[in-house]
Amino acid sequence: MDDTAKYLIHASISADGVVERSDVVGAVFGQTEGLLGDELDLRDLQQSSKVGRIDVQIDSENGHSFGQMTIASSLDKVETAILAASLETLTRVGPCQAVIEVTNIEDVREAKRRMVVERAKELLTESFDDTVMSSTEILEAVKESVRVEDITEYHGLPAGPRVADSDAIIVVEGRADVLTLLRYGIKNAVAVEGTNVPDSVAGLTQERTVTAFLDGDRGGELILRELSQVGDVDYVAFAPDGQSVEDLDRASVVRALRNKVALSSLPDDGDGDFRAAVAAVNGTGEVPTDPRTESPTTEASSTPSADGPANGSADAVSEPPAEGATGGTVAVEKPADTAGENAAADAAADAEVFTESEVEAVAEAVEPADERPSLADHVREVIADESGMARLLDADLDVADEVAVEKVYDAVEYADPAPAIVVVDGEASQKLVDIAAQRGVEHVVARSAGEYVKKPVSVRVRTADQLLD
């Protein structure tokens, strides 16, 4: 077929006798010659490439011949239709009576358009990344890559870049734990890489203020037991029962470190359950992971926090310094000893865990809960202020994405990961709640509720008036 052809003329052939392809072609040229005038003469049209070759498939059976004929045309619609109609004037093929009937005129361009559409769908699905990162996600991704690249070695052990010169260190179990703390801005951690504590770490503990931050399992207790025998550990913190340090989010890391306990205040009978003892001192059996439930103090003084340890210890987290300024320190006071040590001994035991500049990200994570926007705050900003926007929130009420109202369907459908809450300055339509149900969205808050044929039970729909009343 000619690549320039716009149409294909399909015709059926039936002859009362045995004929061959050459007979059919000869009959077409012979019986249409002069029929349509010089401008539509078939031979001239072929010579000028306006009509392609005549393709014929013919078979014979029981003294009859039948088959198909195809002619490619680059003429316009009217001229092609006239040419096709002229084929039906043929009454003989060779010596035999014959009938030619045009069965179809195919638009080649339409077939190509269908192919283009199908291929475009495939390319749209396969070749484009539907994930659109917000500016916050971009910043966090870049910061995280820099922090992870900061991992170094201390005598062959995975360590943060400040282990060599910091006055205080955090001892963790493995490389993944060091990476996790680096991700949250803590740069003075070193890993022991197993229960056999290396001599380099044991020696390091003699010179620094040491916090052992270990997994919430039996392995963490064994490491602490050996570390306390070969080294000098000042404070102890555990991940929640059954969890590893590498699995914790930033709020859980901060909470665990703030609730650390002086090793000297724990049982020393050799068989004590260190994790249970730490939990007992803190008055809780697990470490909360939802930053919205925490209300730690962030004053520069040593004012005890509302949820501080039961033994009267006090945490102090100074405010982050202005950019370019020298920050203070994040300090945790040693709990009052049950033997009643004097104030001078307690003051001497107070030690820097890590400088404020090293834990800026952690300090941000433990800001007072009332400084984090609530769902009502998001509703006021989006709906009450008539922003014309839709805001996608995660389970922690952080903004995952914000788009114009008319783009909310695509934003929810293609968000990765799916949002937990959608706040939209518009109607919670049937289409929106259906998409929300498909993606696992739990809450939709809108200016108004729509009329629902079938409302998904997995999505709770509320209006701004209901939430702000």
mmCIF file of C-alpha atoms in Angstrom, residues 249 251-252 255 258-259 284 286-297 306-308 365-370 372 395-397:
data_model
loop_
_atom_site.group_PDB
_atom_site.id
_atom_site.type_symbol
_atom_site.label_atom_id
_atom_site.label_comp_id
_atom_site.label_asym_id
_atom_site.label_seq_id
_atom_site.Cartn_x
_atom_site.Cartn_y
_atom_site.Cartn_z
ATOM 1 C CA ASP A 249 10.226 7.982 63.033
ATOM 2 C CA ALA A 251 9.277 11.948 66.930
ATOM 3 C CA SER A 252 9.869 8.494 68.424
ATOM 4 C CA ARG A 255 11.010 10.990 72.683
ATOM 5 C CA ARG A 258 14.544 12.678 75.970
ATOM 6 C CA ASN A 259 13.279 9.906 78.254
ATOM 7 C CA THR A 284 5.175 4.181 80.478
ATOM 8 C CA GLU A 286 6.016 2.212 75.241
ATOM 9 C CA VAL A 287 7.235 5.207 73.333
ATOM 10 C CA PRO A 288 4.432 7.195 71.627
ATOM 11 C CA THR A 289 4.968 7.638 67.908
ATOM 12 C CA ASP A 290 2.411 10.373 67.224
ATOM 13 C CA PRO A 291 4.003 13.803 67.641
ATOM 14 C CA ARG A 292 0.552 15.326 68.090
ATOM 15 C CA THR A 293 0.197 13.540 71.449
ATOM 16 C CA GLU A 294 3.409 15.030 72.820
ATOM 17 C CA SER A 295 3.782 18.327 74.616
ATOM 18 C CA PRO A 296 7.456 18.580 75.610
ATOM 19 C CA THR A 297 8.899 21.869 76.755
ATOM 20 C CA ALA A 306 4.786 17.739 81.633
ATOM 21 C CA ASP A 307 5.393 14.195 80.524
ATOM 22 C CA GLY A 308 8.898 13.882 81.913
ATOM 23 C CA ALA A 365 10.073 17.537 65.780
ATOM 24 C CA VAL A 366 9.411 18.133 69.482
ATOM 25 C CA GLU A 367 7.940 21.612 69.281
ATOM 26 C CA PRO A 368 4.791 22.018 71.403
ATOM 27 C CA ALA A 369 1.789 20.284 69.904
ATOM 28 C CA ASP A 370 -0.249 23.500 69.797
ATOM 29 C CA ARG A 372 1.357 22.203 64.731
ATOM 30 C CA ALA A 395 -1.937 11.035 58.961
ATOM 31 C CA ASP A 396 0.208 13.557 60.891
ATOM 32 C CA LEU A 397 -1.727 16.493 59.347
#
